[in-house]
PDB file of N, CA and C in Angstrom:
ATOM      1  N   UNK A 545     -20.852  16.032  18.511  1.00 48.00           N
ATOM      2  CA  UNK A 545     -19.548  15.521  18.121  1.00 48.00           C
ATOM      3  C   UNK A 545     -19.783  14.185  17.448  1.00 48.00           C
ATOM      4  N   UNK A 546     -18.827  13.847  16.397  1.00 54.00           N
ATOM      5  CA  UNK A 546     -19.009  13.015  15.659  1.00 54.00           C
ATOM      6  C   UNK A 546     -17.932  12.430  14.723  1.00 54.00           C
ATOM      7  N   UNK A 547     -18.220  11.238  14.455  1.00 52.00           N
ATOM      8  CA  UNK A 547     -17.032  10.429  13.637  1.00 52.00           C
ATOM      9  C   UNK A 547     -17.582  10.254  12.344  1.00 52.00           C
ATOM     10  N   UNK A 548     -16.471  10.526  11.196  1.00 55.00           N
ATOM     11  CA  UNK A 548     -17.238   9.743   9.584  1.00 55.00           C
ATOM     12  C   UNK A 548     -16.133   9.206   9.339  1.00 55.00           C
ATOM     13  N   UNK A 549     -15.672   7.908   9.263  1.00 60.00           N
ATOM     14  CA  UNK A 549     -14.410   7.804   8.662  1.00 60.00           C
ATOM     15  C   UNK A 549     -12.928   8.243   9.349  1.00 60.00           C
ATOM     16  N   UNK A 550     -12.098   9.130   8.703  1.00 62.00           N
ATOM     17  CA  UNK A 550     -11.185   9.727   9.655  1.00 62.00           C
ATOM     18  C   UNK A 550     -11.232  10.948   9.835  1.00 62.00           C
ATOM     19  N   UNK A 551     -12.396  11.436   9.912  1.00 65.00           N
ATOM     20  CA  UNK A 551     -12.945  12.466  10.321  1.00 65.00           C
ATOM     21  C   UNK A 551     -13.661  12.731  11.545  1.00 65.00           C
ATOM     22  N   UNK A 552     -13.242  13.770  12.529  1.00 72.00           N
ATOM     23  CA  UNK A 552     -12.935  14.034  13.916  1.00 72.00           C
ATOM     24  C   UNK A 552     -13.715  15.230  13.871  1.00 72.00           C
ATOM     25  N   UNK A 553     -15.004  15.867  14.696  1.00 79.00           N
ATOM     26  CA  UNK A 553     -15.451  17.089  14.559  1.00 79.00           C
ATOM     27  C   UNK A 553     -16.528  16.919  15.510  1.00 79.00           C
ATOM     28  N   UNK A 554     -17.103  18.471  15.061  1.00 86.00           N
ATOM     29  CA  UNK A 554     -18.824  18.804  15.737  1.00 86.00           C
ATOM     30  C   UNK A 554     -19.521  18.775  14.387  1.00 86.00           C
ATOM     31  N   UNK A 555     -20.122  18.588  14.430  1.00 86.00           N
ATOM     32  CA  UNK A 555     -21.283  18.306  13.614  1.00 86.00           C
ATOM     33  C   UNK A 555     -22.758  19.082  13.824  1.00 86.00           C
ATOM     34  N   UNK A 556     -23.164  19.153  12.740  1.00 89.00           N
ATOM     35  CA  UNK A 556     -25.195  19.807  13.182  1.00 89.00           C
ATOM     36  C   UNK A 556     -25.511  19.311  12.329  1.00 89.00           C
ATOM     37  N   UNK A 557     -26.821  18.496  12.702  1.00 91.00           N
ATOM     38  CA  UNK A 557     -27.494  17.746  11.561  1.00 91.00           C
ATOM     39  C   UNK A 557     -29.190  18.545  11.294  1.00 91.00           C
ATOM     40  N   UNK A 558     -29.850  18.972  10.441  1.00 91.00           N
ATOM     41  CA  UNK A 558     -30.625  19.112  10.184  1.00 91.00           C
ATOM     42  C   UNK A 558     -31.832  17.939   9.736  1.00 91.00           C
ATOM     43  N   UNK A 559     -32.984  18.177  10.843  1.00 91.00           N
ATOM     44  CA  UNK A 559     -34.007  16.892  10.739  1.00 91.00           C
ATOM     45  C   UNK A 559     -35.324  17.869  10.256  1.00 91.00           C
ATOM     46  N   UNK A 560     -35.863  18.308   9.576  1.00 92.00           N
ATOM     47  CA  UNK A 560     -37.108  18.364   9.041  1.00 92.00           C
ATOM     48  C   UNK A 560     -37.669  17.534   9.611  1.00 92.00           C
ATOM     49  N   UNK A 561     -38.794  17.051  10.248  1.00 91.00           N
ATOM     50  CA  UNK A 561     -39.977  16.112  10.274  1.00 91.00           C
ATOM     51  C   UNK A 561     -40.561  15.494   9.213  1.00 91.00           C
ATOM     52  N   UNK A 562     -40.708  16.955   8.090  1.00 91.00           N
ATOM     53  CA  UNK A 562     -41.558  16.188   6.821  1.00 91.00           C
ATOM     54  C   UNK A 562     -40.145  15.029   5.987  1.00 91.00           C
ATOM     55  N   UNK A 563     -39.137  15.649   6.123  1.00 92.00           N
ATOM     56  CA  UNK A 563     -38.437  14.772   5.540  1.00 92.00           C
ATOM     57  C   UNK A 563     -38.175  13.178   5.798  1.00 92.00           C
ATOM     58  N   UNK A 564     -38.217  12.953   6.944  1.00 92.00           N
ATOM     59  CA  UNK A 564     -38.265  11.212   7.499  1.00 92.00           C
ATOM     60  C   UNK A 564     -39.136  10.391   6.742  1.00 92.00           C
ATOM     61  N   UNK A 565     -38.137   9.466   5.982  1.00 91.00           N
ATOM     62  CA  UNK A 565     -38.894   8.859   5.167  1.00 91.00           C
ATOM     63  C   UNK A 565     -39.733   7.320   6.423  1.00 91.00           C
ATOM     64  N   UNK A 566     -38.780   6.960   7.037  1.00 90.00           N
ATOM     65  CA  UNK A 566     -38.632   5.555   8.322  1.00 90.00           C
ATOM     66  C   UNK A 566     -38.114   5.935   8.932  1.00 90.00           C
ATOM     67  N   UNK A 567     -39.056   4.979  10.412  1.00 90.00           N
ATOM     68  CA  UNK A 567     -38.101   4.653  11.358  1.00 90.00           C
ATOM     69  C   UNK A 567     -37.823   3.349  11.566  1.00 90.00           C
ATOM     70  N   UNK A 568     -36.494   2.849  12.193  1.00 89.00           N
ATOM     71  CA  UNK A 568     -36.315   1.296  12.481  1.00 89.00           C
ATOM     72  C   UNK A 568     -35.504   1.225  14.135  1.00 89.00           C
ATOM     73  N   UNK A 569     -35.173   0.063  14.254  1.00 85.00           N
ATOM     74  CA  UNK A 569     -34.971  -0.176  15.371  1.00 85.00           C
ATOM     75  C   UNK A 569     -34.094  -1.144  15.417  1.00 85.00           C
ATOM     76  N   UNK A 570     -32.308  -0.733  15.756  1.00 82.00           N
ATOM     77  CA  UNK A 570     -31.519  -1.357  15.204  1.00 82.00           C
ATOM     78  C   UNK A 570     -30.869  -2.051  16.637  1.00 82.00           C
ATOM     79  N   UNK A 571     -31.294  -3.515  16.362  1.00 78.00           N
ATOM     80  CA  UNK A 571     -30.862  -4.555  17.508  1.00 78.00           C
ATOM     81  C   UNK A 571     -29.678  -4.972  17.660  1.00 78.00           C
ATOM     82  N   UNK A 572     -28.737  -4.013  16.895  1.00 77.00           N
ATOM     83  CA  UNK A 572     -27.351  -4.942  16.648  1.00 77.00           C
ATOM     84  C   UNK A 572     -26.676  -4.983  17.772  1.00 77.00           C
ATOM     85  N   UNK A 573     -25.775  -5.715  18.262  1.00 72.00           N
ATOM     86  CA  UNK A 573     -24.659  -5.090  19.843  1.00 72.00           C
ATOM     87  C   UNK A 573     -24.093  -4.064  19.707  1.00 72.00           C
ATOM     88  N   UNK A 574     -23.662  -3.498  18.791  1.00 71.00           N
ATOM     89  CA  UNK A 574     -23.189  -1.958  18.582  1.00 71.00           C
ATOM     90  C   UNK A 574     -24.000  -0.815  18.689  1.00 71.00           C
ATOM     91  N   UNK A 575     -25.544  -1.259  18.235  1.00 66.00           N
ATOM     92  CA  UNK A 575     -26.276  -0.046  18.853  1.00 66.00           C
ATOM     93  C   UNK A 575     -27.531  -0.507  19.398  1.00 66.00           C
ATOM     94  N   UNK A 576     -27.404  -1.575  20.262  1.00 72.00           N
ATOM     95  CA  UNK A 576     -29.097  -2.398  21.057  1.00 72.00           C
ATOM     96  C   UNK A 576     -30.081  -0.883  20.992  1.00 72.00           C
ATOM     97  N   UNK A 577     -30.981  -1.540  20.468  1.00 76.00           N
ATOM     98  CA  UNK A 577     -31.891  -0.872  20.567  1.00 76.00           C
ATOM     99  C   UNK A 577     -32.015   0.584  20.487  1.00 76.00           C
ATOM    100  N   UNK A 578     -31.795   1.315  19.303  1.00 83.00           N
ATOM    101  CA  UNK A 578     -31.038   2.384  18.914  1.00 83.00           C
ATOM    102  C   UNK A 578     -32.291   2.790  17.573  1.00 83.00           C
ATOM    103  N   UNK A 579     -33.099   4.009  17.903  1.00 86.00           N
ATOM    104  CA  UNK A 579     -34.065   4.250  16.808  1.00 86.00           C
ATOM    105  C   UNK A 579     -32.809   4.527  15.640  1.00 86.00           C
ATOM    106  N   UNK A 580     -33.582   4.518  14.465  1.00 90.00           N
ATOM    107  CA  UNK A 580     -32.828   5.219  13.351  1.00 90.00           C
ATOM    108  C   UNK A 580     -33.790   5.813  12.895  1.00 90.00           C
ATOM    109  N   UNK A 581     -33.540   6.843  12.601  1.00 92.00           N
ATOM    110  CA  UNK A 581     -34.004   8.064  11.513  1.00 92.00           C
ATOM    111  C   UNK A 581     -33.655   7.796   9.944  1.00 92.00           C
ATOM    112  N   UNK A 582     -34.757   7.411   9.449  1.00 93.00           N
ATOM    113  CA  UNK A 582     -34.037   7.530   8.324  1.00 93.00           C
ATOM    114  C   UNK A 582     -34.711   8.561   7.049  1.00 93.00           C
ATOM    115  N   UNK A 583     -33.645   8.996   6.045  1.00 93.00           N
ATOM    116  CA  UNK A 583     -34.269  10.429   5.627  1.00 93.00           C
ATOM    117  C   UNK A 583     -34.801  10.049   4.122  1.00 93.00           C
ATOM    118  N   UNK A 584     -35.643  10.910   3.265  1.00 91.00           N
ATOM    119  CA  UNK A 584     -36.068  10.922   2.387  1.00 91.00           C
ATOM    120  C   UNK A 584     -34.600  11.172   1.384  1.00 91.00           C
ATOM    121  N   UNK A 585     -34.907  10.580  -0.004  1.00 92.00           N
ATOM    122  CA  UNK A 585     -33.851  10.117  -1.030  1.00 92.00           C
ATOM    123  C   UNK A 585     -32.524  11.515  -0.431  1.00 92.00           C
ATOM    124  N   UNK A 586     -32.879  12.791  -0.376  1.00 92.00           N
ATOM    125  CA  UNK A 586     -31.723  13.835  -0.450  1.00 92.00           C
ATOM    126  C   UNK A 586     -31.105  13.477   0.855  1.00 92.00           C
ATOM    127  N   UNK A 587     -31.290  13.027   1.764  1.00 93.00           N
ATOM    128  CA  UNK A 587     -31.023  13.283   2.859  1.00 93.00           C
ATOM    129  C   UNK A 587     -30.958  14.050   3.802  1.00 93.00           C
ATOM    130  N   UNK A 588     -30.718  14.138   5.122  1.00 94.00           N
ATOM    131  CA  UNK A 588     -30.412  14.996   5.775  1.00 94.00           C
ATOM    132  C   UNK A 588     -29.036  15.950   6.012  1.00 94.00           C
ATOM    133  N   UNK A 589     -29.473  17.539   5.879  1.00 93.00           N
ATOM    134  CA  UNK A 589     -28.392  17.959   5.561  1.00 93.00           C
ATOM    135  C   UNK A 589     -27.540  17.941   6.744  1.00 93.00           C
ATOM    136  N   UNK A 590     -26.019  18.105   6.832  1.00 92.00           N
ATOM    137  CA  UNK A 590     -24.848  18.516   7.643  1.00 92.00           C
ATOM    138  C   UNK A 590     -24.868  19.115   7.722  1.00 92.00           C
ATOM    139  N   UNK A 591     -23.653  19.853   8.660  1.00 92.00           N
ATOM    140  CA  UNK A 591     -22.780  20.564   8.656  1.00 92.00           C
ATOM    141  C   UNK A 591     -21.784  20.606   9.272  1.00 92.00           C
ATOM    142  N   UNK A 592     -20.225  20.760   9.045  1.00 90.00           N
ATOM    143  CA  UNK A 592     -19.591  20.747  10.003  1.00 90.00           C
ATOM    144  C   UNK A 592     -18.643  21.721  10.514  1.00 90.00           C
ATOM    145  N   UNK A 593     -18.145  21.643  11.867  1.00 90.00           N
ATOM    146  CA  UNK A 593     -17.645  23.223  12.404  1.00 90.00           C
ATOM    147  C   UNK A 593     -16.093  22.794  11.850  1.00 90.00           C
ATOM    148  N   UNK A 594     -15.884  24.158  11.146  1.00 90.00           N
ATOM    149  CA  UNK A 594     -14.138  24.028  10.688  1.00 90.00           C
ATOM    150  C   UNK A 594     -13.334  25.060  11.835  1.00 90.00           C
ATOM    151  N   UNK A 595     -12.251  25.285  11.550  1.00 90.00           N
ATOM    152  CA  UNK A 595     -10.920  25.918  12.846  1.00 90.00           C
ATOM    153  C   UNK A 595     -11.985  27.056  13.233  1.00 90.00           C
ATOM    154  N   UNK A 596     -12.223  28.025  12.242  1.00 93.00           N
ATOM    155  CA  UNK A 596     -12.813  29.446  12.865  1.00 93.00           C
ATOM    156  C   UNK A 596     -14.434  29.308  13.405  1.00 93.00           C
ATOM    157  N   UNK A 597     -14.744  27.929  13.885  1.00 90.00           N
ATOM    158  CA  UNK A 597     -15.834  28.195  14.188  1.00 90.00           C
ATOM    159  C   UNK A 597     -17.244  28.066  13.717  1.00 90.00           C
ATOM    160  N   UNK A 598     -17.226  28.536  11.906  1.00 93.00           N
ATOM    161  CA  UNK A 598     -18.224  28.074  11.440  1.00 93.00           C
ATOM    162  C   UNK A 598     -18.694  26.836  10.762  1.00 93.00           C
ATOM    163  N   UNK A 599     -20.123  26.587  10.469  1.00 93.00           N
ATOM    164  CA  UNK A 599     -20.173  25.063  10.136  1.00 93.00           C
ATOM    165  C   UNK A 599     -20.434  25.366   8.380  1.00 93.00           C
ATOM    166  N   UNK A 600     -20.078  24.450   7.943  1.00 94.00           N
ATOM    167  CA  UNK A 600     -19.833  24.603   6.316  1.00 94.00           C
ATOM    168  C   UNK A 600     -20.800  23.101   6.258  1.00 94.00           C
ATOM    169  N   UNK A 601     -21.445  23.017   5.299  1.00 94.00           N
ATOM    170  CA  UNK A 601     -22.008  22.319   4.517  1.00 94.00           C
ATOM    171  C   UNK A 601     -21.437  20.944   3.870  1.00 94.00           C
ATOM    172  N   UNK A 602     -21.674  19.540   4.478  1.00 91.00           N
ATOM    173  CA  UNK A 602     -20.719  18.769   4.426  1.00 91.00           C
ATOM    174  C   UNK A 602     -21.469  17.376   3.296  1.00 91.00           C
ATOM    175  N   UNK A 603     -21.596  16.295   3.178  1.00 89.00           N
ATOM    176  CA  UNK A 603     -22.625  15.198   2.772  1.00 89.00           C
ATOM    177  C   UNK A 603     -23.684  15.131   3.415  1.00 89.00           C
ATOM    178  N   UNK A 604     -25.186  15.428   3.118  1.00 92.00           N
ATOM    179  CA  UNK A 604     -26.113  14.668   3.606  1.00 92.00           C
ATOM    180  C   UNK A 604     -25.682  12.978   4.204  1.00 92.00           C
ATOM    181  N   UNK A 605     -26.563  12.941   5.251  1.00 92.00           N
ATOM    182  CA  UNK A 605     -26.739  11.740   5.935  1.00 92.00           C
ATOM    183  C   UNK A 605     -27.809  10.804   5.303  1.00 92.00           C
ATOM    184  N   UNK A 606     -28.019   9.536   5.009  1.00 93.00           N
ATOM    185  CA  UNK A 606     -29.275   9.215   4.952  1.00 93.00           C
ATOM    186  C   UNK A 606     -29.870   8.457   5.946  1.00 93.00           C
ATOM    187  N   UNK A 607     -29.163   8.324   7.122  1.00 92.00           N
ATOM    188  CA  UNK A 607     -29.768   7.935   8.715  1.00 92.00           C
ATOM    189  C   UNK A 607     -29.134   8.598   9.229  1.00 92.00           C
ATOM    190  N   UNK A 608     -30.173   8.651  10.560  1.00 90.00           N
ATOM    191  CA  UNK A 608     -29.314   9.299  11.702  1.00 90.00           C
ATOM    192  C   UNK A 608     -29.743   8.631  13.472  1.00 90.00           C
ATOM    193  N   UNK A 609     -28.892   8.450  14.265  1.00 88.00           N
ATOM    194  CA  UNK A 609     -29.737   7.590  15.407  1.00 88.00           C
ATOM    195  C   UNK A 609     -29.972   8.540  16.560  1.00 88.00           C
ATOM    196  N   UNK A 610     -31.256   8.228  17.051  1.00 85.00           N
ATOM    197  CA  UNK A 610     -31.951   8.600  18.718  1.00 85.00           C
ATOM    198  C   UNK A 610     -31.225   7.771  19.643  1.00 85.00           C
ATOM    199  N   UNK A 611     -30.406   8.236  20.262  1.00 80.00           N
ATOM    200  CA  UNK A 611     -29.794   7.707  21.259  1.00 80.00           C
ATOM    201  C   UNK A 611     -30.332   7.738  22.693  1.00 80.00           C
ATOM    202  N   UNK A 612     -31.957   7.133  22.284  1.00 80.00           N
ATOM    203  CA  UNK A 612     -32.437   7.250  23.784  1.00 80.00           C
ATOM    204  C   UNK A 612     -32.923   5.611  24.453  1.00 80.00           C
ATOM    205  N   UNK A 613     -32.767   5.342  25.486  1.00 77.00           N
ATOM    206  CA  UNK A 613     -32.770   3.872  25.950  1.00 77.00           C
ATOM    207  C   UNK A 613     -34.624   3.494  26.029  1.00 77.00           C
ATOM    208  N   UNK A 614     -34.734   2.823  25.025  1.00 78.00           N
ATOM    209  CA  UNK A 614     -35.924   2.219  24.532  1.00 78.00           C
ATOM    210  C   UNK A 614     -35.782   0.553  24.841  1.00 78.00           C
ATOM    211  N   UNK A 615     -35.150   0.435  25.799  1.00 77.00           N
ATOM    212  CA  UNK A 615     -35.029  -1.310  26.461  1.00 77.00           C
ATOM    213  C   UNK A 615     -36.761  -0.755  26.861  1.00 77.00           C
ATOM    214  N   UNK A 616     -37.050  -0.524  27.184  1.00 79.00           N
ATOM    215  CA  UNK A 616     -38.190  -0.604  27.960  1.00 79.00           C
ATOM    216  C   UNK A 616     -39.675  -0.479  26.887  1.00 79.00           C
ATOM    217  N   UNK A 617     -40.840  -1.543  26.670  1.00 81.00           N
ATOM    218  CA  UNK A 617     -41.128  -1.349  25.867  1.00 81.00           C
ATOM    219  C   UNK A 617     -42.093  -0.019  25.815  1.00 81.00           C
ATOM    220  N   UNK A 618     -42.692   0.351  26.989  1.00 87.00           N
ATOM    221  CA  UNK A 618     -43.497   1.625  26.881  1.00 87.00           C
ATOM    222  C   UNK A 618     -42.687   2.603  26.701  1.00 87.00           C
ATOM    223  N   UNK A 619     -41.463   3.151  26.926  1.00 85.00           N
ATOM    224  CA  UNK A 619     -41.065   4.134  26.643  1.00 85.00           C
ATOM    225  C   UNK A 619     -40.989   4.085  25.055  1.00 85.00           C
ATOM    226  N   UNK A 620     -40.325   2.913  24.306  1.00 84.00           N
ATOM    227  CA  UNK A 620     -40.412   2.836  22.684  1.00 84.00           C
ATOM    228  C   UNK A 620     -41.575   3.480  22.308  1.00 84.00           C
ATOM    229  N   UNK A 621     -42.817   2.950  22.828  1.00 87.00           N
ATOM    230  CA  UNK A 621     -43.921   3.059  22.255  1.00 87.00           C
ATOM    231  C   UNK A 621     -44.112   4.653  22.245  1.00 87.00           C
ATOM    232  N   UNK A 622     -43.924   5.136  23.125  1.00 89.00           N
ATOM    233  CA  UNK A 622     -44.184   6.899  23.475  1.00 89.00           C
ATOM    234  C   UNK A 622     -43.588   7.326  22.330  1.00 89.00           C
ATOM    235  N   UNK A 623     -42.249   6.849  22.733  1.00 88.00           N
ATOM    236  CA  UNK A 623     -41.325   7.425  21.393  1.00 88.00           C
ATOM    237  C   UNK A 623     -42.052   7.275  20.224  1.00 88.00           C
ATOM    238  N   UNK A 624     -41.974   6.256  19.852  1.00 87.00           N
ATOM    239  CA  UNK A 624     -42.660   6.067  18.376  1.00 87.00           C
ATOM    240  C   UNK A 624     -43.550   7.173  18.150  1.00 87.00           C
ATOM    241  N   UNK A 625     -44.561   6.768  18.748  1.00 90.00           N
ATOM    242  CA  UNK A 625     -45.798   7.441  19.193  1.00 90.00           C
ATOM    243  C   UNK A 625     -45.897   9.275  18.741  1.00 90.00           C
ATOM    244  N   UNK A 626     -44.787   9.921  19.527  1.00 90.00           N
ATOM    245  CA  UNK A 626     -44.512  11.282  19.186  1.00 90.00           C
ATOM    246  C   UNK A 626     -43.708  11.571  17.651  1.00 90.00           C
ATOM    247  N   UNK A 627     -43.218  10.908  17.879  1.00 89.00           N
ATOM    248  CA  UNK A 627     -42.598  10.723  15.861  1.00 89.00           C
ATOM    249  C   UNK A 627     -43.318  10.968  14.980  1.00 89.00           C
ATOM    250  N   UNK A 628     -43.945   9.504  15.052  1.00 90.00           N
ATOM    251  CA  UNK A 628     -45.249   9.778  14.082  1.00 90.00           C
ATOM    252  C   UNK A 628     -46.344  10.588  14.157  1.00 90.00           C
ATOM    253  N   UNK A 629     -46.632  10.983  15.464  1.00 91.00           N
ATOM    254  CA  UNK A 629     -48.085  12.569  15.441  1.00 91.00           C
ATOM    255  C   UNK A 629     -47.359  13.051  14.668  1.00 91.00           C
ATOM    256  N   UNK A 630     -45.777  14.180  15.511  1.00 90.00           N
ATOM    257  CA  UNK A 630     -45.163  15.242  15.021  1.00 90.00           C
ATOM    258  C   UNK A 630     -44.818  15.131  13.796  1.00 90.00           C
ATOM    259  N   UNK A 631     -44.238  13.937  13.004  1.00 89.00           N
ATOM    260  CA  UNK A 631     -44.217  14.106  11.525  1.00 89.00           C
ATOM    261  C   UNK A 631     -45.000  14.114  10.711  1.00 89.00           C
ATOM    262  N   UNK A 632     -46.317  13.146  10.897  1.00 88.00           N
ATOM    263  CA  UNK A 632     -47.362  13.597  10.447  1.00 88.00           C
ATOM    264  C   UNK A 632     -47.702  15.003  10.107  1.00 88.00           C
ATOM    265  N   UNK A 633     -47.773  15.884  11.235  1.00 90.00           N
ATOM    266  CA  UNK A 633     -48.577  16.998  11.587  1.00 90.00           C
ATOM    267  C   UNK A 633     -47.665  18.361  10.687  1.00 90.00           C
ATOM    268  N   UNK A 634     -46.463  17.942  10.351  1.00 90.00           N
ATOM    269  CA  UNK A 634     -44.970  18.068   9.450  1.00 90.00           C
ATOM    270  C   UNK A 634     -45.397  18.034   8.241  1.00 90.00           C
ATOM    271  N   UNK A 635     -46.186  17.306   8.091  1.00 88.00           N
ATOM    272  CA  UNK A 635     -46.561  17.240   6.411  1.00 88.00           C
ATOM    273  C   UNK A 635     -45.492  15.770   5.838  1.00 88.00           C
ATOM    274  N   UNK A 636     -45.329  14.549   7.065  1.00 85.00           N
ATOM    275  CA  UNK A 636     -44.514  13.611   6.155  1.00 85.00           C
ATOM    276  C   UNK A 636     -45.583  12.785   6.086  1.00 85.00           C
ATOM    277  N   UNK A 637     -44.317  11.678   6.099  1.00 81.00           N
ATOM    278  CA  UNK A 637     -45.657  10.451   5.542  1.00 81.00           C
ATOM    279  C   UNK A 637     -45.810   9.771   6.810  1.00 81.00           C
ATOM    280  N   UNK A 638     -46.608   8.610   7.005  1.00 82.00           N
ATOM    281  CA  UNK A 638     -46.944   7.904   7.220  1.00 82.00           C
ATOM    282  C   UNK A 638     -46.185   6.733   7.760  1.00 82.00           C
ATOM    283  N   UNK A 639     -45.583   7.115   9.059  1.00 84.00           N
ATOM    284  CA  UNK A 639     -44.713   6.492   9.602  1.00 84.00           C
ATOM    285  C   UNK A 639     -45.392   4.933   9.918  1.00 84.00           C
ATOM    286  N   UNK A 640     -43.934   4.105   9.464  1.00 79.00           N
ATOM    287  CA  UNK A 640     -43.971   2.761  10.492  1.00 79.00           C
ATOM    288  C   UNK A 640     -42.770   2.079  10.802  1.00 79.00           C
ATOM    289  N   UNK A 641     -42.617   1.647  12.153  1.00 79.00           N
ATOM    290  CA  UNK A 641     -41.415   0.795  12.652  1.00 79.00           C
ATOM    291  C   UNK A 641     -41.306  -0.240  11.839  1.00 79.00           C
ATOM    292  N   UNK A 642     -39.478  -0.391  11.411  1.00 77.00           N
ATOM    293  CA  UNK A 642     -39.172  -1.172  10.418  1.00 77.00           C
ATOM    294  C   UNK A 642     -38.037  -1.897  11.759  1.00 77.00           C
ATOM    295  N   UNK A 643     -38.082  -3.513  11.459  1.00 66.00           N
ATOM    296  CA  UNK A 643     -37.046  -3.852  12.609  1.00 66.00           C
ATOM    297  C   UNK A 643     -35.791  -4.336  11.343  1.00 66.00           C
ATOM    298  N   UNK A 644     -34.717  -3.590  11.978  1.00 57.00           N
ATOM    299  CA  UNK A 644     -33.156  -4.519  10.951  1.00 57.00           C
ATOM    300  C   UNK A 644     -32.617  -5.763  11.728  1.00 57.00           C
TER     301      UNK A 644
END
């Protein structure tokens, strides 16, 4: 589930691995410590569920956030850590933590 604007729905986001261009790590009070995904120029595709159920094809995203609690610094690191094998191993690039 998800908000864009005044838009109210479910959502499915499609993440490729090879596609992740960065990751960062957004300190703001609105999202402490909150990975971001962020996607190569096309983005990541949508979709969203309309009345009958199915999801239709909406704007690519060009971030998207891990909403997992990385206060702690070894758990970040794991995290990171599996990102970059698995995208690697994806065929992306060459991940590195970017701080905003």
């Amino acid at each position: 589930i998800g908000t864009s604007g005044d838009t109210t729905g479910s959502f499915v986001t499609e993440v490729p691995l090879k596609d992740i261009s960065s990751i960062s790590l957004d300190k703001s009070k609105s999202s402490p410590n909150t990975i971001l995904l962020h996607a190569t120029k096309d983005g990541f595709r949508t979709f969203k569920e309309d009345d009958e159920g199915d999801f239709n094809l909406k704007a690519p995203v060009s971030q998207l956030p891990l909403f997992i609690d990385v206060s702690n610094s070894k758990t970040l690191e794991r995290v990171l850590e599996l990102l970059k094998t698995h995208c690697k191993e994806c065929g992306g690039t060459n991940l590195k933590l970017k701080n905003l």
